[in-house]
Amino acid sequence: MTQQGLVLINTGNGKGKTTAALGTAVRAWGNGQKVLILQFIKGSWKYGELEAVRALGSLNGNIEIRSMGDGFVFHGRKEDPEAFARKKQLAQEAWAAAVREVMSDAWDLIVLDEVNYAIHFGMLTAEEVAGLIRSRPARLNLILTGRYAPEALIDLADTVTEMKPVKHAFEKGIRARKGIEF
Ligand code: ATP
Ligand code: MG
């Protein structure tokens, strides 16, 4: 009998949401599972982890990472309406790809990195994401990352972790470090 897949959310303002998802992705891959990582914001997956995932994928094709953000970051509705509309369009195309991949039933684990940001900034709705979670293939494990996870998704998830910032080197003026932040 197929095991019911789980939904995990890594949220909160502390560091570690994306890298914890990547750690789980590597763990799943090491168990022979098929893993897809879709990033909603380009740049959150920096060079180091891209290289690492590609190296693993080249061994057996069981792990893949795709950047769907096209270089934009979200600033919300405060930015100029034209830029907002363009980013929203891109985010919705990214979302369409996520729906296709989820419903393909080709994967054991899919990571939607920074999808919570896309919802927070009004690029897609929590209801759309909740709908996909409910209609996904039963065996599929899903990880959603990003600050500001909406209550509707927290309610649906099985495991929710809130990263709590105690301190961050950035507050001392230390810039992003190779091997730590990218
Ligand atoms: P990571 O990718 O390291 O797991 P994350 O996914 O939890 O971090 P994001 O909110 O996606 O964090 O932010 C990405 C970057 O911002 C990370 O490189 C991280 O070090 C940095 N960052 C996270 N939290 C803080 C913070 N409280 N203050 C300053 N920088 C932060
Ligand atoms: Mg992140």
PDB file of C-alpha atoms and ligand atoms in Angstrom:
ATOM      1  CA  MET A   1       0.000   0.000   0.000  1.00  0.00           C
ATOM      2  CA  THR A   2       1.227   3.485  -0.819  1.00  0.00           C
ATOM      3  CA  GLN A   3       2.187   5.614   2.148  1.00  0.00           C
ATOM      4  CA  GLN A   4       0.386   8.940   2.408  1.00  0.00           C
ATOM      5  CA  GLY A   5       2.782  11.751   1.532  1.00  0.00           C
ATOM      6  CA  LEU A   6       3.503  14.539   3.976  1.00  0.00           C
ATOM      7  CA  VAL A   7       3.402  18.315   3.709  1.00  0.00           C
ATOM      8  CA  LEU A   8       6.170  20.246   5.449  1.00  0.00           C
ATOM      9  CA  ILE A   9       6.515  23.996   5.878  1.00  0.00           C
ATOM     10  CA  ASN A  10       9.695  25.819   6.853  1.00  0.00           C
ATOM     11  CA  THR A  11       8.800  29.378   7.801  1.00  0.00           C
ATOM     12  CA  GLY A  12       9.758  32.155  10.237  1.00  0.00           C
ATOM     13  CA  ASN A  13      12.305  34.952  10.132  1.00  0.00           C
ATOM     14  CA  GLY A  14      15.414  32.990  11.125  1.00  0.00           C
ATOM     15  CA  LYS A  15      17.987  31.468   8.826  1.00  0.00           C
ATOM     16  CA  GLY A  16      17.701  27.871   7.698  1.00  0.00           C
ATOM     17  CA  LYS A  17      14.400  27.447   5.843  1.00  0.00           C
ATOM     18  CA  THR A  18      15.792  26.820   2.382  1.00  0.00           C
ATOM     19  CA  THR A  19      18.865  24.915   3.536  1.00  0.00           C
ATOM     20  CA  ALA A  20      16.737  22.605   5.720  1.00  0.00           C
ATOM     21  CA  ALA A  21      14.591  21.852   2.661  1.00  0.00           C
ATOM     22  CA  LEU A  22      17.741  21.120   0.684  1.00  0.00           C
ATOM     23  CA  GLY A  23      18.978  18.816   3.453  1.00  0.00           C
ATOM     24  CA  THR A  24      15.716  16.875   3.307  1.00  0.00           C
ATOM     25  CA  ALA A  25      15.956  16.760  -0.488  1.00  0.00           C
ATOM     26  CA  VAL A  26      19.439  15.218  -0.233  1.00  0.00           C
ATOM     27  CA  ARG A  27      18.164  12.751   2.356  1.00  0.00           C
ATOM     28  CA  ALA A  28      15.316  11.678   0.065  1.00  0.00           C
ATOM     29  CA  TRP A  29      17.686  11.368  -2.893  1.00  0.00           C
ATOM     30  CA  GLY A  30      19.995   9.180  -0.788  1.00  0.00           C
ATOM     31  CA  ASN A  31      17.041   6.855  -0.274  1.00  0.00           C
ATOM     32  CA  GLY A  32      16.601   6.432  -4.016  1.00  0.00           C
ATOM     33  CA  GLN A  33      13.676   8.840  -4.239  1.00  0.00           C
ATOM     34  CA  LYS A  34      13.021  11.231  -7.104  1.00  0.00           C
ATOM     35  CA  VAL A  35      13.290  14.851  -6.058  1.00  0.00           C
ATOM     36  CA  LEU A  36      12.405  18.111  -7.793  1.00  0.00           C
ATOM     37  CA  ILE A  37      13.290  21.526  -6.406  1.00  0.00           C
ATOM     38  CA  LEU A  38      11.428  24.489  -7.902  1.00  0.00           C
ATOM     39  CA  GLN A  39      12.608  27.912  -6.855  1.00  0.00           C
ATOM     40  CA  PHE A  40      10.181  30.799  -6.998  1.00  0.00           C
ATOM     41  CA  ILE A  41      12.865  33.438  -6.455  1.00  0.00           C
ATOM     42  CA  LYS A  42      16.053  33.211  -8.414  1.00  0.00           C
ATOM     43  CA  GLY A  43      19.093  33.796  -6.258  1.00  0.00           C
ATOM     44  CA  SER A  44      17.808  32.021  -3.194  1.00  0.00           C
ATOM     45  CA  TRP A  45      19.450  28.926  -4.605  1.00  0.00           C
ATOM     46  CA  LYS A  46      22.972  30.162  -4.896  1.00  0.00           C
ATOM     47  CA  TYR A  47      25.834  28.741  -6.835  1.00  0.00           C
ATOM     48  CA  GLY A  48      26.990  26.280  -4.154  1.00  0.00           C
ATOM     49  CA  GLU A  49      23.782  24.329  -3.851  1.00  0.00           C
ATOM     50  CA  LEU A  50      23.105  24.472  -7.573  1.00  0.00           C
ATOM     51  CA  GLU A  51      26.470  22.808  -8.187  1.00  0.00           C
ATOM     52  CA  ALA A  52      25.836  20.242  -5.452  1.00  0.00           C
ATOM     53  CA  VAL A  53      22.395  19.280  -6.750  1.00  0.00           C
ATOM     54  CA  ARG A  54      23.639  19.089 -10.332  1.00  0.00           C
ATOM     55  CA  ALA A  55      26.492  16.821  -9.263  1.00  0.00           C
ATOM     56  CA  LEU A  56      24.075  14.493  -7.485  1.00  0.00           C
ATOM     57  CA  GLY A  57      21.660  14.580 -10.413  1.00  0.00           C
ATOM     58  CA  SER A  58      24.404  13.657 -12.850  1.00  0.00           C
ATOM     59  CA  LEU A  59      24.916  10.394 -10.941  1.00  0.00           C
ATOM     60  CA  ASN A  60      21.445   8.966 -11.524  1.00  0.00           C
ATOM     61  CA  GLY A  61      19.055  11.674 -12.739  1.00  0.00           C
ATOM     62  CA  ASN A  62      16.970  11.451  -9.572  1.00  0.00           C
ATOM     63  CA  ILE A  63      17.322  15.048  -8.424  1.00  0.00           C
ATOM     64  CA  GLU A  64      16.675  18.217 -10.361  1.00  0.00           C
ATOM     65  CA  ILE A  65      16.592  21.909  -9.551  1.00  0.00           C
ATOM     66  CA  ARG A  66      14.776  24.514 -11.646  1.00  0.00           C
ATOM     67  CA  SER A  67      14.862  28.247 -11.336  1.00  0.00           C
ATOM     68  CA  MET A  68      11.499  29.685 -12.302  1.00  0.00           C
ATOM     69  CA  GLY A  69      11.828  33.199 -10.952  1.00  0.00           C
ATOM     70  CA  ASP A  70      13.543  34.732 -13.967  1.00  0.00           C
ATOM     71  CA  GLY A  71      15.671  36.948 -11.774  1.00  0.00           C
ATOM     72  CA  PHE A  72      12.950  38.943 -10.088  1.00  0.00           C
ATOM     73  CA  VAL A  73      12.413  39.449  -6.403  1.00  0.00           C
ATOM     74  CA  PHE A  74       9.117  40.408  -4.838  1.00  0.00           C
ATOM     75  CA  HIS A  75       8.565  43.880  -3.464  1.00  0.00           C
ATOM     76  CA  GLY A  76       4.804  43.719  -3.241  1.00  0.00           C
ATOM     77  CA  ARG A  77       2.157  46.111  -4.448  1.00  0.00           C
ATOM     78  CA  LYS A  78       4.161  49.196  -3.482  1.00  0.00           C
ATOM     79  CA  GLU A  79       6.323  48.881  -6.591  1.00  0.00           C
ATOM     80  CA  ASP A  80       5.173  50.317  -9.901  1.00  0.00           C
ATOM     81  CA  PRO A  81       2.064  48.553 -11.230  1.00  0.00           C
ATOM     82  CA  GLU A  82       3.663  47.506 -14.492  1.00  0.00           C
ATOM     83  CA  ALA A  83       6.589  45.769 -12.784  1.00  0.00           C
ATOM     84  CA  PHE A  84       4.179  44.139 -10.353  1.00  0.00           C
ATOM     85  CA  ALA A  85       1.992  42.837 -13.182  1.00  0.00           C
ATOM     86  CA  ARG A  86       4.993  41.399 -15.025  1.00  0.00           C
ATOM     87  CA  LYS A  87       6.302  39.604 -11.927  1.00  0.00           C
ATOM     88  CA  LYS A  88       2.857  38.321 -11.134  1.00  0.00           C
ATOM     89  CA  GLN A  89       2.623  36.892 -14.634  1.00  0.00           C
ATOM     90  CA  LEU A  90       6.002  35.150 -14.190  1.00  0.00           C
ATOM     91  CA  ALA A  91       5.046  33.829 -10.768  1.00  0.00           C
ATOM     92  CA  GLN A  92       1.836  32.418 -12.211  1.00  0.00           C
ATOM     93  CA  GLU A  93       3.757  30.726 -15.012  1.00  0.00           C
ATOM     94  CA  ALA A  94       6.035  29.261 -12.354  1.00  0.00           C
ATOM     95  CA  TRP A  95       2.964  28.147 -10.468  1.00  0.00           C
ATOM     96  CA  ALA A  96       1.585  26.475 -13.602  1.00  0.00           C
ATOM     97  CA  ALA A  97       4.851  24.510 -13.865  1.00  0.00           C
ATOM     98  CA  ALA A  98       4.532  23.508 -10.219  1.00  0.00           C
ATOM     99  CA  VAL A  99       0.984  22.251 -10.825  1.00  0.00           C
ATOM    100  CA  ARG A 100       2.120  20.259 -13.875  1.00  0.00           C
ATOM    101  CA  GLU A 101       4.987  18.632 -12.008  1.00  0.00           C
ATOM    102  CA  VAL A 102       2.942  17.840  -8.920  1.00  0.00           C
ATOM    103  CA  MET A 103       0.160  16.244 -10.961  1.00  0.00           C
ATOM    104  CA  SER A 104       2.616  14.316 -13.180  1.00  0.00           C
ATOM    105  CA  ASP A 105       3.177  11.838 -10.327  1.00  0.00           C
ATOM    106  CA  ALA A 106       6.805  11.540 -11.474  1.00  0.00           C
ATOM    107  CA  TRP A 107       8.307  12.669  -8.152  1.00  0.00           C
ATOM    108  CA  ASP A 108       8.498  11.462  -4.564  1.00  0.00           C
ATOM    109  CA  LEU A 109       9.395  14.887  -3.156  1.00  0.00           C
ATOM    110  CA  ILE A 110       8.876  18.369  -4.539  1.00  0.00           C
ATOM    111  CA  VAL A 111      10.289  21.460  -2.834  1.00  0.00           C
ATOM    112  CA  LEU A 112       8.529  24.762  -3.584  1.00  0.00           C
ATOM    113  CA  ASP A 113      11.247  27.120  -2.396  1.00  0.00           C
ATOM    114  CA  GLU A 114      10.007  30.592  -1.365  1.00  0.00           C
ATOM    115  CA  VAL A 115       6.446  29.869  -2.468  1.00  0.00           C
ATOM    116  CA  ASN A 116       5.251  31.516   0.765  1.00  0.00           C
ATOM    117  CA  TYR A 117       6.766  34.816  -0.395  1.00  0.00           C
ATOM    118  CA  ALA A 118       4.859  34.589  -3.659  1.00  0.00           C
ATOM    119  CA  ILE A 119       1.633  34.230  -1.696  1.00  0.00           C
ATOM    120  CA  HIS A 120       2.569  36.962   0.764  1.00  0.00           C
ATOM    121  CA  PHE A 121       3.159  39.465  -2.020  1.00  0.00           C
ATOM    122  CA  GLY A 122      -0.063  38.626  -3.837  1.00  0.00           C
ATOM    123  CA  MET A 123       1.481  36.763  -6.771  1.00  0.00           C
ATOM    124  CA  LEU A 124      -0.683  33.726  -6.133  1.00  0.00           C
ATOM    125  CA  THR A 125      -3.297  32.811  -3.574  1.00  0.00           C
ATOM    126  CA  ALA A 126      -3.129  30.528  -0.560  1.00  0.00           C
ATOM    127  CA  GLU A 127      -6.320  28.891  -1.871  1.00  0.00           C
ATOM    128  CA  GLU A 128      -4.598  27.880  -5.110  1.00  0.00           C
ATOM    129  CA  VAL A 129      -1.750  26.313  -3.161  1.00  0.00           C
ATOM    130  CA  ALA A 130      -4.137  24.631  -0.718  1.00  0.00           C
ATOM    131  CA  GLY A 131      -6.069  23.217  -3.679  1.00  0.00           C
ATOM    132  CA  LEU A 132      -2.931  21.670  -5.134  1.00  0.00           C
ATOM    133  CA  ILE A 133      -1.905  20.205  -1.771  1.00  0.00           C
ATOM    134  CA  ARG A 134      -5.333  18.554  -1.483  1.00  0.00           C
ATOM    135  CA  SER A 135      -5.378  17.156  -5.003  1.00  0.00           C
ATOM    136  CA  ARG A 136      -1.743  16.008  -5.183  1.00  0.00           C
ATOM    137  CA  PRO A 137      -0.869  12.345  -5.826  1.00  0.00           C
ATOM    138  CA  ALA A 138      -1.254  10.576  -2.479  1.00  0.00           C
ATOM    139  CA  ARG A 139       2.383   9.491  -2.175  1.00  0.00           C
ATOM    140  CA  LEU A 140       3.907  12.904  -2.872  1.00  0.00           C
ATOM    141  CA  ASN A 141       5.869  14.669  -0.128  1.00  0.00           C
ATOM    142  CA  LEU A 142       5.860  18.459  -0.421  1.00  0.00           C
ATOM    143  CA  ILE A 143       8.034  21.084   1.257  1.00  0.00           C
ATOM    144  CA  LEU A 144       7.030  24.746   1.172  1.00  0.00           C
ATOM    145  CA  THR A 145       9.510  27.373   2.308  1.00  0.00           C
ATOM    146  CA  GLY A 146       9.590  31.080   2.942  1.00  0.00           C
ATOM    147  CA  ARG A 147       8.615  33.627   5.546  1.00  0.00           C
ATOM    148  CA  TYR A 148       4.965  34.437   6.303  1.00  0.00           C
ATOM    149  CA  ALA A 149       3.389  31.019   5.681  1.00  0.00           C
ATOM    150  CA  PRO A 150      -0.393  31.625   5.633  1.00  0.00           C
ATOM    151  CA  GLU A 151      -2.597  30.007   8.293  1.00  0.00           C
ATOM    152  CA  ALA A 152      -4.579  28.092   5.675  1.00  0.00           C
ATOM    153  CA  LEU A 153      -1.435  26.204   4.636  1.00  0.00           C
ATOM    154  CA  ILE A 154      -0.168  25.747   8.195  1.00  0.00           C
ATOM    155  CA  ASP A 155      -3.517  24.095   8.958  1.00  0.00           C
ATOM    156  CA  LEU A 156      -3.098  21.680   6.039  1.00  0.00           C
ATOM    157  CA  ALA A 157       0.550  20.800   6.710  1.00  0.00           C
ATOM    158  CA  ASP A 158       1.747  17.843   8.755  1.00  0.00           C
ATOM    159  CA  THR A 159       5.050  19.314   9.966  1.00  0.00           C
ATOM    160  CA  VAL A 160       5.604  23.035  10.388  1.00  0.00           C
ATOM    161  CA  THR A 161       8.869  24.533  11.629  1.00  0.00           C
ATOM    162  CA  GLU A 162       9.292  28.188  12.461  1.00  0.00           C
ATOM    163  CA  MET A 163      12.891  29.346  12.301  1.00  0.00           C
ATOM    164  CA  LYS A 164      13.404  31.832  15.099  1.00  0.00           C
ATOM    165  CA  PRO A 165      16.225  34.352  14.758  1.00  0.00           C
ATOM    166  CA  VAL A 166      18.229  34.570  17.981  1.00  0.00           C
ATOM    167  CA  LYS A 167      21.028  36.500  16.327  1.00  0.00           C
ATOM    168  CA  HIS A 168      22.356  36.847  12.797  1.00  0.00           C
ATOM    169  CA  ALA A 169      25.851  37.859  11.692  1.00  0.00           C
ATOM    170  CA  PHE A 170      24.247  40.392   9.359  1.00  0.00           C
ATOM    171  CA  GLU A 171      23.310  42.500  12.383  1.00  0.00           C
ATOM    172  CA  LYS A 172      27.040  42.957  13.061  1.00  0.00           C
ATOM    173  CA  GLY A 173      27.489  44.110   9.500  1.00  0.00           C
ATOM    174  CA  ILE A 174      28.852  40.780   8.267  1.00  0.00           C
ATOM    175  CA  ARG A 175      27.905  40.301   4.638  1.00  0.00           C
ATOM    176  CA  ALA A 176      26.681  37.042   3.100  1.00  0.00           C
ATOM    177  CA  ARG A 177      29.457  34.438   3.270  1.00  0.00           C
ATOM    178  CA  LYS A 178      30.419  31.862   0.662  1.00  0.00           C
ATOM    179  CA  GLY A 179      29.553  28.375   1.910  1.00  0.00           C
ATOM    180  CA  ILE A 180      27.181  29.785   4.561  1.00  0.00           C
ATOM    181  CA  GLU A 181      24.752  32.003   2.650  1.00  0.00           C
ATOM    182  CA  PHE A 182      25.495  31.000  -0.943  1.00  0.00           C
TER     183      PHE A 182
HETATM  184  P1  ATP B   1      19.010  29.744   4.060  1.00  0.00           P
HETATM  185  O1  ATP B   1      18.912  29.814   2.545  1.00  0.00           O
HETATM  186  O2  ATP B   1      20.375  30.112   4.530  1.00  0.00           O
HETATM  187  O3  ATP B   1      18.469  28.465   4.614  1.00  0.00           O
HETATM  188  P2  ATP B   1      16.497  31.024   4.622  1.00  0.00           P
HETATM  189  O4  ATP B   1      15.930  30.300   3.480  1.00  0.00           O
HETATM  190  O5  ATP B   1      15.976  30.688   5.982  1.00  0.00           O
HETATM  191  O6  ATP B   1      18.078  30.902   4.632  1.00  0.00           O
HETATM  192  P3  ATP B   1      15.597  33.515   3.445  1.00  0.00           P
HETATM  193  O7  ATP B   1      14.522  34.257   4.149  1.00  0.00           O
HETATM  194  O8  ATP B   1      15.265  32.762   2.221  1.00  0.00           O
HETATM  195  O9  ATP B   1      16.335  32.588   4.504  1.00  0.00           O
HETATM  196  O10 ATP B   1      16.765  34.527   3.173  1.00  0.00           O
HETATM  197  C1  ATP B   1      17.877  34.200   2.427  1.00  0.00           C
HETATM  198  C2  ATP B   1      19.144  34.787   3.004  1.00  0.00           C
HETATM  199  O11 ATP B   1      18.911  35.811   3.950  1.00  0.00           O
HETATM  200  C3  ATP B   1      19.991  33.736   3.725  1.00  0.00           C
HETATM  201  O12 ATP B   1      21.232  33.682   3.110  1.00  0.00           O
HETATM  202  C4  ATP B   1      20.099  34.171   5.144  1.00  0.00           C
HETATM  203  O13 ATP B   1      21.377  34.047   5.748  1.00  0.00           O
HETATM  204  C5  ATP B   1      19.686  35.587   5.111  1.00  0.00           C
HETATM  205  N1  ATP B   1      18.909  35.789   6.331  1.00  0.00           N
HETATM  206  C6  ATP B   1      17.998  34.938   6.854  1.00  0.00           C
HETATM  207  N2  ATP B   1      17.516  35.400   8.023  1.00  0.00           N
HETATM  208  C7  ATP B   1      18.130  36.573   8.238  1.00  0.00           C
HETATM  209  C8  ATP B   1      18.062  37.549   9.284  1.00  0.00           C
HETATM  210  N3  ATP B   1      17.250  37.367  10.335  1.00  0.00           N
HETATM  211  N4  ATP B   1      18.861  38.650   9.176  1.00  0.00           N
HETATM  212  C9  ATP B   1      19.667  38.823   8.102  1.00  0.00           C
HETATM  213  N5  ATP B   1      19.767  37.937   7.085  1.00  0.00           N
HETATM  214  C10 ATP B   1      19.019  36.830   7.150  1.00  0.00           C
HETATM  215 MG    MG B   2      15.039  30.784   1.713  1.00  0.00          MG
END
